[in-house]
Coordinates of C-alpha atoms in Angstrom, one line a residue:
Chain L
X816 CA -21.7 76.7 -56.0
X817 CA -21.2 73.7 -58.2
X818 CA -18.8 72.5 -55.6
X819 CA -21.5 72.8 -53.0
X820 CA -24.0 71.0 -55.1
X821 CA -21.5 68.2 -56.0
X822 CA -19.8 68.2 -52.7
X823 CA -22.2 66.0 -50.6
X824 CA -23.2 63.9 -53.5
X825 CA -19.7 63.0 -54.6
X826 CA -18.8 62.4 -50.9
X827 CA -21.6 59.9 -50.6
X828 CA -20.5 58.3 -53.9
X829 CA -17.0 58.1 -52.5
X830 CA -18.2 56.6 -49.2
X831 CA -20.2 54.1 -51.2
X832 CA -16.9 52.6 -52.5
X833 CA -15.3 52.4 -49.1
X834 CA -15.4 50.5 -45.9
X835 CA -15.2 52.7 -42.9
X836 CA -16.0 53.0 -39.2
X837 CA -19.0 55.4 -39.0
X838 CA -17.5 57.2 -42.0
X839 CA -14.0 57.6 -40.4
X840 CA -10.8 56.2 -41.9
X841 CA -12.5 55.1 -45.1
X842 CA -10.6 52.4 -47.2
X843 CA -11.3 52.1 -50.8
X844 CA -13.0 48.8 -51.8
X845 CA -14.4 49.4 -55.2
X846 CA -17.8 47.9 -56.1
X847 CA -17.7 45.5 -53.1
X848 CA -20.4 47.5 -51.2
X849 CA -22.8 47.4 -54.1
X850 CA -22.2 43.7 -54.6
X851 CA -22.9 43.0 -51.0
X852 CA -26.1 44.9 -51.1
X853 CA -27.3 43.5 -54.3
X854 CA -26.8 40.0 -53.1
X855 CA -28.5 40.7 -49.7
X856 CA -32.0 39.3 -49.8
X857 CA -33.2 41.8 -47.2
X858 CA -32.3 44.5 -49.7
X859 CA -34.6 43.0 -52.2
X860 CA -37.4 42.6 -49.7
X861 CA -36.9 46.3 -48.9
X862 CA -36.8 47.3 -52.5
X863 CA -39.9 45.3 -53.3
X864 CA -41.8 46.8 -50.3
X865 CA -40.8 50.2 -51.2
X866 CA -41.9 49.7 -54.8
X867 CA -45.3 48.4 -53.7
X868 CA -45.9 51.0 -51.0
X869 CA -44.6 54.0 -52.9
X870 CA -46.8 53.2 -55.9
X871 CA -49.8 52.6 -53.8
X872 CA -49.2 55.9 -51.8
X873 CA -48.7 58.0 -55.0
X874 CA -51.7 56.8 -56.9
X875 CA -54.2 56.5 -54.1
X876 CA -53.1 59.8 -52.7
X877 CA -53.4 61.5 -56.1
X878 CA -56.9 60.1 -56.7
X879 CA -58.0 61.2 -53.2
X880 CA -56.4 64.6 -53.7
X881 CA -58.3 65.2 -56.9
X882 CA -61.6 64.1 -55.4
X883 CA -61.1 66.2 -52.2
X884 CA -60.0 69.2 -54.2
X885 CA -63.0 69.0 -56.5
X886 CA -65.3 68.8 -53.5
X887 CA -63.7 71.7 -51.6
X888 CA -63.5 73.9 -54.8
X889 CA -67.2 73.3 -55.4
X890 CA -68.4 74.5 -52.0
X891 CA -70.2 77.7 -51.9
X892 CA -69.8 78.4 -48.1
X893 CA -67.1 77.4 -45.7
X894 CA -64.5 76.8 -48.4
X895 CA -61.7 78.4 -46.3
X896 CA -62.7 76.3 -43.3
X897 CA -62.6 73.0 -45.3
X898 CA -59.3 74.0 -46.9
X899 CA -57.9 74.4 -43.4
X900 CA -59.5 71.0 -42.2
X901 CA -57.8 69.2 -45.1
X902 CA -54.4 70.7 -44.2
X903 CA -54.5 69.7 -40.6
X904 CA -52.5 66.4 -40.9
X905 CA -49.5 68.3 -42.4
X906 CA -49.1 70.2 -39.2
X907 CA -49.0 67.1 -37.1
X908 CA -45.8 65.4 -36.1
X909 CA -45.3 62.0 -37.8
X910 CA -44.9 60.6 -34.3
X911 CA -48.3 61.7 -33.1
X912 CA -49.9 60.6 -36.4
X913 CA -48.4 57.2 -36.0
X914 CA -49.3 57.1 -32.3
X915 CA -53.0 57.7 -33.2
X916 CA -53.2 55.3 -36.1
X917 CA -51.3 52.6 -34.2
X918 CA -53.8 52.9 -31.4
X919 CA -56.8 53.0 -33.7
X920 CA -55.5 49.8 -35.4
X921 CA -54.3 48.1 -32.2
X922 CA -54.8 44.3 -32.6
X923 CA -56.7 43.8 -29.4
X924 CA -58.3 47.2 -28.5
X925 CA -58.2 49.3 -31.6
X926 CA -61.4 51.1 -32.8
X927 CA -60.7 50.2 -36.5
X928 CA -59.6 46.6 -35.8
X929 CA -62.7 46.0 -33.7
X930 CA -65.0 47.5 -36.3
X931 CA -63.3 45.3 -39.0
X932 CA -63.7 42.3 -36.7
X933 CA -67.4 43.0 -36.6
X934 CA -67.6 42.4 -40.4
X935 CA -65.4 39.4 -40.2
X936 CA -62.0 40.9 -41.2
X937 CA -59.0 40.1 -39.1
X938 CA -56.5 42.9 -39.2
X939 CA -53.4 42.2 -37.2
X940 CA -50.4 44.3 -38.3
X941 CA -48.2 43.0 -35.6
X942 CA -48.2 39.5 -37.0
X943 CA -49.1 39.9 -40.7
X944 CA -46.5 41.9 -42.8
X945 CA -49.1 42.7 -45.5
X946 CA -51.4 44.2 -42.9
X947 CA -48.5 46.3 -41.5
X948 CA -47.7 47.6 -45.0
X949 CA -51.4 48.5 -45.5
X950 CA -51.3 50.4 -42.2
X951 CA -48.0 52.2 -43.2
X952 CA -49.5 53.1 -46.6
X953 CA -52.6 54.5 -44.9
X954 CA -50.6 56.6 -42.5
X955 CA -48.4 57.9 -45.2
X956 CA -51.3 58.9 -47.3
X957 CA -53.1 60.5 -44.4
X958 CA -50.0 62.6 -43.6
X959 CA -49.1 63.8 -47.1
X960 CA -52.6 64.1 -48.7
X961 CA -52.5 67.9 -47.9
X962 CA -49.4 68.3 -50.1
X963 CA -50.9 66.8 -53.2
X964 CA -54.2 68.5 -52.4
X965 CA -52.7 72.0 -52.3
X966 CA -51.1 71.5 -55.7
X967 CA -54.3 70.2 -57.4
X968 CA -56.6 72.6 -55.6
X969 CA -54.5 75.6 -56.7
X970 CA -54.8 74.3 -60.3
X971 CA -58.6 73.9 -60.0
X972 CA -59.3 77.3 -58.6
X973 CA -57.1 79.0 -61.2
X974 CA -59.7 78.2 -63.9
X975 CA -61.6 81.4 -64.5
X976 CA -65.4 81.0 -63.8
X977 CA -66.3 82.5 -67.2
X978 CA -65.0 79.4 -68.8
X979 CA -67.6 77.3 -67.0
X980 CA -70.3 79.9 -67.6
X981 CA -69.5 79.9 -71.4
X982 CA -69.6 76.1 -71.4
X983 CA -73.0 76.1 -69.7
X984 CA -74.3 78.6 -72.2
X985 CA -73.2 76.3 -74.9
X986 CA -75.1 73.5 -73.2
X987 CA -72.3 71.4 -71.8
X988 CA -73.2 68.8 -69.2
X989 CA -71.5 68.6 -65.8
X990 CA -69.6 65.6 -67.1
X991 CA -68.4 67.4 -70.2
X992 CA -67.4 70.5 -68.1
X993 CA -65.2 68.2 -66.0
X994 CA -63.5 66.3 -68.9
X995 CA -63.1 69.3 -71.2
X996 CA -62.2 72.1 -68.8
X997 CA -61.2 70.8 -65.4
X998 CA -59.3 67.7 -66.3
X999 CA -56.9 69.3 -68.8
X1000 CA -56.0 71.9 -66.0
X1001 CA -55.5 69.2 -63.4
X1002 CA -53.1 67.0 -65.6
X1003 CA -50.0 69.2 -65.4
X1004 CA -50.5 69.8 -61.7
X1005 CA -51.0 66.1 -61.2
X1006 CA -47.8 65.3 -63.0
X1007 CA -46.0 67.7 -60.7
X1008 CA -47.6 66.2 -57.6
X1009 CA -46.7 62.7 -58.8
X1010 CA -43.0 63.5 -59.4
X1011 CA -42.7 65.2 -56.0
X1012 CA -44.5 62.4 -54.2
X1013 CA -42.4 59.7 -55.9
X1014 CA -39.2 61.5 -54.7
X1015 CA -40.5 62.1 -51.2
X1016 CA -42.3 58.8 -50.7
X1017 CA -39.2 56.9 -51.7
X1018 CA -37.4 58.3 -48.6
X1019 CA -40.1 56.9 -46.3
X1020 CA -38.6 56.1 -43.0
X1021 CA -40.3 57.3 -39.9
X1022 CA -43.7 55.7 -40.7
X1023 CA -42.1 52.3 -41.0
X1024 CA -39.7 52.7 -38.2
X1025 CA -42.3 53.9 -35.8
X1026 CA -44.9 51.2 -36.7
X1027 CA -42.8 48.0 -37.1
X1028 CA -39.1 48.9 -37.2
X1029 CA -39.1 46.8 -40.3
X1030 CA -40.1 43.6 -38.5
X1031 CA -41.4 40.9 -38.1
X1032 CA -38.1 39.4 -39.2
X1033 CA -37.4 42.4 -41.5
X1034 CA -40.4 41.6 -43.7
X1035 CA -41.7 45.1 -43.7
X1036 CA -38.4 46.8 -44.3
X1037 CA -38.3 49.6 -46.9
X1038 CA -35.1 51.2 -48.4
X1039 CA -35.1 54.0 -45.8
X1040 CA -35.1 51.6 -42.8
X1041 CA -32.6 49.3 -44.7
X1042 CA -30.3 52.2 -45.1
X1043 CA -30.6 53.2 -41.4
X1044 CA -30.0 49.7 -40.2
X1045 CA -27.0 49.2 -42.5
X1046 CA -25.4 52.4 -41.6
X1047 CA -26.2 53.0 -38.0
X1048 CA -26.9 49.6 -36.5
X1049 CA -24.4 47.5 -38.4
X1050 CA -22.0 50.5 -38.7
X1051 CA -21.6 49.8 -42.5
X1052 CA -21.5 53.3 -43.8
X1053 CA -20.2 52.2 -47.2
X1054 CA -23.2 50.0 -47.6
X1055 CA -25.5 52.7 -46.4
X1056 CA -24.0 55.2 -48.9
X1057 CA -24.4 52.7 -51.6
X1058 CA -28.1 52.1 -50.6
X1059 CA -28.5 55.9 -50.6
X1060 CA -27.4 56.1 -54.2
X1061 CA -29.6 53.3 -55.3
X1062 CA -32.5 55.1 -53.5
X1063 CA -32.0 58.3 -55.4
X1064 CA -31.6 56.4 -58.7
X1065 CA -34.7 54.4 -58.0
X1066 CA -36.9 57.3 -57.3
X1067 CA -35.7 59.1 -60.4
X1068 CA -36.3 56.0 -62.4
X1069 CA -39.8 55.6 -61.2
X1070 CA -40.6 59.2 -61.8
X1071 CA -38.8 59.2 -65.2
X1072 CA -41.9 58.8 -67.4
X1073 CA -43.5 61.8 -65.7
X1074 CA -40.3 63.8 -65.7
X1075 CA -40.1 63.2 -69.4
X1076 CA -43.7 64.2 -69.9
X1077 CA -43.1 67.5 -68.1
X1078 CA -39.8 68.1 -70.0
X1079 CA -41.6 67.5 -73.3
X1080 CA -44.5 69.8 -72.5
X1081 CA -42.1 72.5 -71.4
X1082 CA -40.2 72.0 -74.6
X1083 CA -43.3 72.2 -76.7
X1084 CA -44.2 75.6 -75.1
X1085 CA -40.8 77.0 -75.7
Chain E
X552 CA -85.0 65.7 -56.1
X553 CA -81.7 65.6 -58.1
X554 CA -80.6 68.8 -56.5
X555 CA -81.4 67.3 -53.1
X556 CA -79.3 64.2 -53.8
X557 CA -76.5 66.4 -55.1
X558 CA -76.5 68.5 -51.9
X559 CA -76.8 65.5 -49.7
X560 CA -73.8 63.8 -51.5
X561 CA -71.7 66.9 -51.1
X562 CA -72.5 67.1 -47.3
X563 CA -71.6 63.4 -47.0
X564 CA -68.3 64.1 -48.8
X565 CA -67.5 67.0 -46.6
X566 CA -68.3 64.9 -43.6
X567 CA -66.1 62.0 -44.8
X568 CA -63.2 64.4 -45.5
X569 CA -63.5 66.0 -42.1
X570 CA -63.5 62.6 -40.3
X571 CA -60.5 61.4 -42.3
X572 CA -58.5 64.5 -41.6
X573 CA -59.5 65.3 -38.0
X574 CA -60.6 62.1 -36.3
X575 CA -57.1 60.6 -35.6
X576 CA -56.1 63.8 -33.9
X577 CA -59.4 64.3 -32.1
X578 CA -59.1 60.8 -30.9
X579 CA -55.7 61.4 -29.3
X580 CA -57.0 64.6 -27.6
X581 CA -60.2 63.0 -26.4
X582 CA -58.4 60.1 -25.0
X583 CA -56.1 62.4 -23.1
X584 CA -59.1 63.5 -21.1
X585 CA -60.4 60.0 -20.5
X586 CA -59.9 57.9 -17.4
X587 CA -57.8 54.9 -18.0
X588 CA -60.8 52.5 -17.9
X589 CA -62.8 54.6 -20.4
X590 CA -60.0 54.6 -23.0
X591 CA -60.3 50.9 -23.8
X592 CA -64.1 50.6 -24.1
X593 CA -65.5 49.4 -27.4
X594 CA -67.6 50.9 -28.9
X595 CA -66.0 54.1 -27.4
X596 CA -68.3 56.3 -25.2
X597 CA -69.0 59.7 -26.8
X598 CA -70.0 61.1 -23.5
X599 CA -67.7 60.7 -20.6
X600 CA -66.5 62.7 -17.5
X601 CA -63.4 64.5 -18.6
X602 CA -60.4 64.4 -16.2
X603 CA -57.1 66.1 -16.0
X604 CA -55.4 63.3 -14.2
X605 CA -53.4 62.2 -17.2
X606 CA -51.9 65.7 -17.6
X607 CA -51.0 65.8 -14.0
X608 CA -49.4 62.4 -14.1
X609 CA -47.0 63.3 -17.0
X610 CA -44.5 65.0 -14.6
X611 CA -44.6 61.9 -12.4
X612 CA -44.6 59.1 -14.9
X613 CA -42.3 60.7 -17.5
X614 CA -40.3 63.3 -15.5
X615 CA -38.0 63.9 -18.5
X616 CA -40.8 65.0 -20.8
X617 CA -40.9 68.7 -19.9
X618 CA -37.1 69.1 -20.1
X619 CA -37.2 67.7 -23.6
X620 CA -40.0 70.0 -24.6
X621 CA -37.8 72.9 -23.5
X622 CA -35.1 71.5 -25.8
X623 CA -37.6 71.4 -28.7
X624 CA -38.6 75.0 -28.0
X625 CA -35.1 76.3 -27.9
X626 CA -34.1 74.5 -31.0
X627 CA -37.2 75.4 -33.0
X628 CA -37.1 79.1 -32.1
X629 CA -33.4 79.3 -32.9
X630 CA -33.8 77.5 -36.2
X631 CA -36.7 79.8 -37.1
X632 CA -34.7 83.0 -36.4
X633 CA -31.7 81.8 -38.4
X634 CA -33.8 80.6 -41.3
X635 CA -36.1 83.7 -41.5
X636 CA -33.3 86.2 -41.5
X637 CA -31.3 84.2 -44.0
X638 CA -34.3 83.7 -46.3
X639 CA -35.4 87.3 -46.2
X640 CA -31.8 88.5 -47.1
X641 CA -31.4 85.9 -49.8
X642 CA -35.0 86.6 -51.1
X643 CA -34.1 90.2 -51.4
X644 CA -30.9 89.4 -53.4
X645 CA -32.8 87.0 -55.8
X646 CA -35.6 89.5 -56.3
X647 CA -33.4 92.5 -57.1
X648 CA -30.4 91.2 -58.7
X649 CA -29.7 88.9 -61.8
X650 CA -26.7 86.9 -62.8
X651 CA -25.4 83.5 -63.9
X652 CA -24.0 82.6 -60.4
X653 CA -27.3 83.6 -58.9
X654 CA -29.4 81.4 -61.2
X655 CA -27.0 78.5 -60.6
X656 CA -27.3 78.9 -56.9
X657 CA -31.1 79.0 -57.1
X658 CA -31.1 75.8 -59.1
X659 CA -28.8 74.3 -56.5
X660 CA -31.2 75.4 -53.7
X661 CA -34.0 73.5 -55.3
X662 CA -31.9 70.4 -56.4
X663 CA -30.4 69.7 -53.0
X664 CA -34.0 69.3 -51.6
X665 CA -34.4 66.2 -53.8
X666 CA -31.8 64.3 -51.8
X667 CA -33.4 62.2 -49.0
X668 CA -32.7 63.4 -45.6
X669 CA -31.5 60.0 -44.6
X670 CA -29.0 60.0 -47.4
X671 CA -27.7 63.4 -46.3
X672 CA -27.1 62.1 -42.7
X673 CA -24.5 59.6 -44.0
X674 CA -21.9 62.1 -45.1
X675 CA -22.9 64.5 -42.3
X676 CA -22.5 62.0 -39.5
X677 CA -18.7 61.6 -39.5
X678 CA -18.3 65.4 -39.7
X679 CA -20.7 66.1 -37.0
X680 CA -18.7 63.8 -34.8
X681 CA -15.3 65.2 -35.8
X682 CA -16.6 68.7 -34.9
X683 CA -18.0 67.5 -31.6
X684 CA -21.5 68.6 -32.5
X685 CA -23.3 65.3 -32.0
X686 CA -26.1 65.5 -29.4
X687 CA -26.0 69.3 -29.3
X688 CA -28.6 71.9 -30.1
X689 CA -26.3 73.3 -32.8
X690 CA -26.5 70.5 -35.2
X691 CA -30.3 70.4 -35.1
X692 CA -30.6 74.2 -35.4
X693 CA -28.4 74.2 -38.4
X694 CA -30.1 71.2 -40.1
X695 CA -33.6 72.6 -39.5
X696 CA -32.8 76.1 -40.7
X697 CA -31.0 74.7 -43.7
X698 CA -33.8 72.3 -44.6
X699 CA -36.5 75.0 -45.0
X700 CA -34.1 77.6 -46.4
X701 CA -34.7 76.8 -50.1
X702 CA -38.5 77.0 -50.0
X703 CA -38.5 80.0 -47.8
X704 CA -36.1 81.8 -50.1
X705 CA -38.5 81.2 -53.0
X706 CA -41.4 82.4 -50.9
X707 CA -39.6 85.6 -49.7
X708 CA -38.6 86.3 -53.3
X709 CA -42.2 86.2 -54.4
X710 CA -43.1 88.6 -51.6
X711 CA -40.3 91.0 -52.3
X712 CA -41.1 90.9 -56.0
X713 CA -44.4 92.5 -55.2
X714 CA -42.8 95.5 -53.7
X715 CA -42.5 98.1 -56.5
X716 CA -39.0 98.9 -57.5
X717 CA -39.8 102.6 -57.6
X718 CA -39.8 102.5 -53.8
X719 CA -36.2 101.2 -53.8
X720 CA -35.2 103.9 -56.3
X721 CA -36.7 106.8 -54.5
X722 CA -35.1 105.6 -51.2
X723 CA -31.7 105.4 -52.9
X724 CA -32.2 108.9 -54.4
X725 CA -33.1 110.2 -50.9
X726 CA -29.7 108.9 -49.8
X727 CA -30.6 105.7 -48.1
X728 CA -27.9 103.0 -47.8
X729 CA -28.7 99.5 -48.9
X730 CA -29.0 98.4 -45.3
X731 CA -31.4 101.3 -44.6
X732 CA -33.4 100.4 -47.6
X733 CA -33.7 96.8 -46.3
X734 CA -34.6 97.8 -42.8
X735 CA -37.1 100.6 -43.5
X736 CA -38.7 99.5 -46.7
X737 CA -38.2 95.9 -47.8
X738 CA -38.4 94.0 -44.5
X739 CA -41.4 95.8 -43.1
X740 CA -43.3 95.4 -46.4
X741 CA -42.6 91.7 -46.7
X742 CA -43.4 91.0 -43.0
X743 CA -46.3 88.9 -43.9
X744 CA -44.1 86.6 -45.9
X745 CA -41.6 86.4 -43.0
X746 CA -44.3 85.4 -40.6
X747 CA -45.4 82.6 -43.0
X748 CA -41.8 81.4 -43.4
X749 CA -41.3 81.5 -39.7
X750 CA -44.3 79.3 -39.1
X751 CA -43.2 76.7 -41.7
X752 CA -39.8 76.3 -40.1
X753 CA -41.1 76.3 -36.6
X754 CA -43.7 73.7 -37.2
X755 CA -41.2 71.5 -39.1
X756 CA -38.6 71.8 -36.4
X757 CA -41.1 71.2 -33.6
X758 CA -42.4 68.0 -35.3
X759 CA -39.2 66.7 -36.9
X760 CA -38.2 63.1 -36.2
X761 CA -35.5 61.7 -38.5
X762 CA -32.6 64.1 -37.9
X763 CA -33.3 64.3 -34.2
X764 CA -33.4 60.4 -34.1
X765 CA -29.9 60.2 -35.7
X766 CA -28.1 63.1 -34.3
X767 CA -29.2 63.1 -30.6
X768 CA -28.5 60.7 -27.9
X769 CA -29.4 62.3 -24.6
X770 CA -28.8 66.0 -24.1
X771 CA -30.5 67.4 -27.2
X772 CA -33.4 65.0 -27.5
X773 CA -36.6 66.6 -28.7
X774 CA -40.3 66.0 -27.9
X775 CA -41.2 63.8 -30.9
X776 CA -38.3 61.5 -30.0
X777 CA -39.5 61.1 -26.4
X778 CA -43.0 60.5 -27.5
X779 CA -41.8 57.8 -29.8
X780 CA -39.8 56.2 -27.0
X781 CA -42.8 56.3 -24.6
X782 CA -45.1 54.9 -27.4
X783 CA -42.8 51.8 -27.7
X784 CA -42.6 51.1 -24.0
X785 CA -46.1 52.1 -22.9
X786 CA -48.2 49.7 -21.0
X787 CA -51.9 49.6 -19.8
X788 CA -52.3 52.3 -17.3
X789 CA -50.0 54.8 -18.9
X790 CA -51.8 55.1 -22.3
X791 CA -53.7 58.1 -21.0
X792 CA -50.6 59.8 -20.0
X793 CA -49.0 59.2 -23.4
X794 CA -52.1 60.7 -25.1
X795 CA -51.9 63.7 -22.7
X796 CA -48.2 64.3 -23.6
X797 CA -49.0 64.1 -27.3
X798 CA -51.8 66.6 -26.8
X799 CA -49.4 69.0 -25.1
X800 CA -47.1 68.6 -28.1
X801 CA -49.9 69.7 -30.4
X802 CA -50.7 72.9 -28.6
X803 CA -48.1 75.3 -30.0
X804 CA -48.8 74.3 -33.6
X805 CA -52.5 74.6 -33.2
X806 CA -52.1 78.1 -31.5
X807 CA -49.7 79.3 -34.2
X808 CA -52.0 78.2 -37.0
X809 CA -55.1 79.7 -35.5
X810 CA -53.5 83.1 -34.8
X811 CA -51.6 83.4 -38.0
X812 CA -54.1 81.9 -40.5
X813 CA -54.2 84.8 -42.9
X814 CA -50.3 85.1 -43.2
X815 CA -50.1 81.4 -43.7
X816 CA -52.6 81.3 -46.6
X817 CA -50.7 84.2 -48.2
X818 CA -47.4 82.2 -47.9
X819 CA -48.9 79.0 -49.2
X820 CA -50.3 80.8 -52.2
X821 CA -46.9 82.4 -52.9
X822 CA -45.3 78.9 -52.7
X823 CA -48.0 77.2 -54.8
X824 CA -47.7 79.8 -57.5
X825 CA -44.0 79.0 -57.7
X826 CA -44.5 75.3 -57.4

């Protein structure tokens, strides 16, 4: 079992120190691949874009998930229906999601673009890399909100109703109810959601590939597309493997504060 | 008055959430039924004469589409069967037996999911080529089944945990073999869990893009891949046809979710309790 766990990881590590032809006939080259990547300015654009997009996705999505979960949990009728409605995007293929958003935000005919134009905002993601990253972030949040939502929602509805009733008897306001009862329950769930989303958002590939392919002139590249381009377009599997390792390290590093928080709270309980 | 504002605010929030969640999909489906000239109107017409022309044109404009849908169907169904059988058996083992090796393998199952799929393709790619599996159904079936295995094993374990052990024991006393115990007691009683697991794998396989993008070239291409290709090359008059194709791609998922709602919620709850 340990071999199975370590197998692929070590193999990627080994590949990252070699030069090969699509992974065949690897020749050992030491740190050369890492040096090549770390001096490639496209890598740094990709890393910076990933950093910005991942952070935006994780925190905006968490905020939305909490708000949506609070609204859905407070409904008296139609709760199941709304639960289902919120989950819809998770069952949709990334390709169809991107197709819809790309058309909605089409520079010349899109519904969103035209509406924004009415209030004087020019949104053209085909020319402007920042706009493209905004679109990519939006699509990613749209697609994955159900994931964070389920985690937070499960935590919110696990609070027994008596707790709220007792608080009301004691004369707590709605605001106090939220901060003193609901919020402490949400925090551990939110930590979990943040860790998972850091790890999952870091591997972002299809949204970017399907919207811009990393262009114009590789300005909207993220680490996922950088890895793909290095490995499969420039047939540099060593470089791709090295990027892969840097990606895994990066996501763990970003999630480290939260991992530590979870570790400590588990430790305190034990 | 305050109550009224509260209720109004909640209705507004519900409306906003629904629009956010459903509108992009509804927009694709609506446009699939619009005539080409109606698609590009701004502001869009809410009322229009629906047409099936776009659906009829799919076979003509993108003749390869339905063949690739068949690929998707074969791959998704096979991956689902493999994954559900494996998860049910593994779930049974994890639920009824204890041991160091088992605990380690459970940890491994979860840990491996943290590696990005794209990173996994790098070591896989040379091997897939050496084994001659590139661009075949097999590689995608194996990958899709393996990808959902960890979570489905956990879900199945939750379900099988709920079956009282006294049932196992009385079956054994009555002389049932382990296989009979599985077939006549465990599997029928955890059927709800298996249905949920099946839907998860199927929907994932049906929609998946990255693995299909890397491991197929021509023969084993799946629907999402073809849609992406059409999306990149589409011009004016064919937008409606693209929307129609995307709408057809949505149908199996919508049907499954509508029919199997109850089992899905049970499965999600089992997963969420664990998570």
